[in-house]
XYZ file of C-alpha atoms in Angstrom:
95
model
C -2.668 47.742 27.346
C -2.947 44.416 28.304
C -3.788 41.573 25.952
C -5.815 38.024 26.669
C -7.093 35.414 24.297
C -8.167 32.461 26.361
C -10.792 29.543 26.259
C -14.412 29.436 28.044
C -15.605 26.505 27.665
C -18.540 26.985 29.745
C -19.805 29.765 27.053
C -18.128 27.579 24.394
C -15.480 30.470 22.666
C -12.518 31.338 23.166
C -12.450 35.549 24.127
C -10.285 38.233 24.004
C -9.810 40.416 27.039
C -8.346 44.393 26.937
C -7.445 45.259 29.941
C -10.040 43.118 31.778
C -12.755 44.390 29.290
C -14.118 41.795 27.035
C -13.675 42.912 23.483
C -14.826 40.140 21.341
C -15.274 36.324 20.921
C -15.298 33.207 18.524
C -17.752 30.653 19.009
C -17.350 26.761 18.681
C -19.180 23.603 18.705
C -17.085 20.667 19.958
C -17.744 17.349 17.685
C -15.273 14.866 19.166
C -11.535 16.220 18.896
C -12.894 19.067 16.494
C -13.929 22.377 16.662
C -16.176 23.552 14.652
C -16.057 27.965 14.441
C -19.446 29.260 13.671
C -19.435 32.883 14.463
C -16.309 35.724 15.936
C -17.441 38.948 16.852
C -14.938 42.008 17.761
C -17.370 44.990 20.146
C -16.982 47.988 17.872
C -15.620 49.987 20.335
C -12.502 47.327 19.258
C -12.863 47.039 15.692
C -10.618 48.563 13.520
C -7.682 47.974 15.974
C -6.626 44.375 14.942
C -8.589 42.748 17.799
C -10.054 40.128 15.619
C -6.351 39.312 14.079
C -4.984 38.798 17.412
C -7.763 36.803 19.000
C -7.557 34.324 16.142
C -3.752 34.012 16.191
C -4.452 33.633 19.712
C -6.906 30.913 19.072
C -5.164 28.943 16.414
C -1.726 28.853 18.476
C -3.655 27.755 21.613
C -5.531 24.858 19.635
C -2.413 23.831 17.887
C -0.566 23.246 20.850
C -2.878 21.238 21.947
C -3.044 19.287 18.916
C -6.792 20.429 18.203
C -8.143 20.836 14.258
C -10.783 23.120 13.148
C -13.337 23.703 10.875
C -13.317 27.254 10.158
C -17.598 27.191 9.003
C -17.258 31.085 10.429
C -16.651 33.337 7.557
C -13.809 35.599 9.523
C -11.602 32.163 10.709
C -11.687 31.055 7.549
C -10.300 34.126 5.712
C -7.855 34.521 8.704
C -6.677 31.041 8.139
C -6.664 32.055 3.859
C -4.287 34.956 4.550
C -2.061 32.797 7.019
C -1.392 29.936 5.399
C 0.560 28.993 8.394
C -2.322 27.853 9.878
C -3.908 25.715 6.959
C -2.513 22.516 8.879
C -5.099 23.105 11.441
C -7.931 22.745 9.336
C -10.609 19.660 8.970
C -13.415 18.050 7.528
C -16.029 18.379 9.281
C -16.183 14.260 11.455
């Protein structure tokens, strides 16, 4: 099984591919060098599996290499980001 988490800008989210097949999402709103996560969904034929764990590691690593913050306004980042305080540096107020 293979794994993707990348970026679409165009659609704004960054996505999670299974083996080609898109299995869920997490949506942003760009305000300057910020992103602001307002919804993730996982397709239920996914949840259950860790799909939404692994697209927002995914997401978070991605963003912190490019030196990107977030505010984590979607309900599922933000208790991602509670139980991996690893990630707390990435947070921000929203600009």
């Amino acid at each position: 099984m293979s794994t993707l988490v990348e970026d679409n800008p165009a659609k704004h989210r960054f996505e999670i591919l299974i083996d080609d097949a898109l299995a869920g999402f997490t949506a942003y709103l760009a305000r300057g060098e910020v992103l602001v996560f307002t919804h993730t969904e996982v397709d239920r034929s996914f949840q259950g599996k860790g799909v939404g764990s692994t697209l927002m590691r995914g997401t978070l690593d991605q963003l912190r290499e490019r030196g990107t913050k977030v505010v984590p306004q979607c309900p599922f980042m933000a208790a991602f980001i509670d139980k991996h305080p690893e990630y707390a540096d990435l947070v921000a107020d929203l600009p």
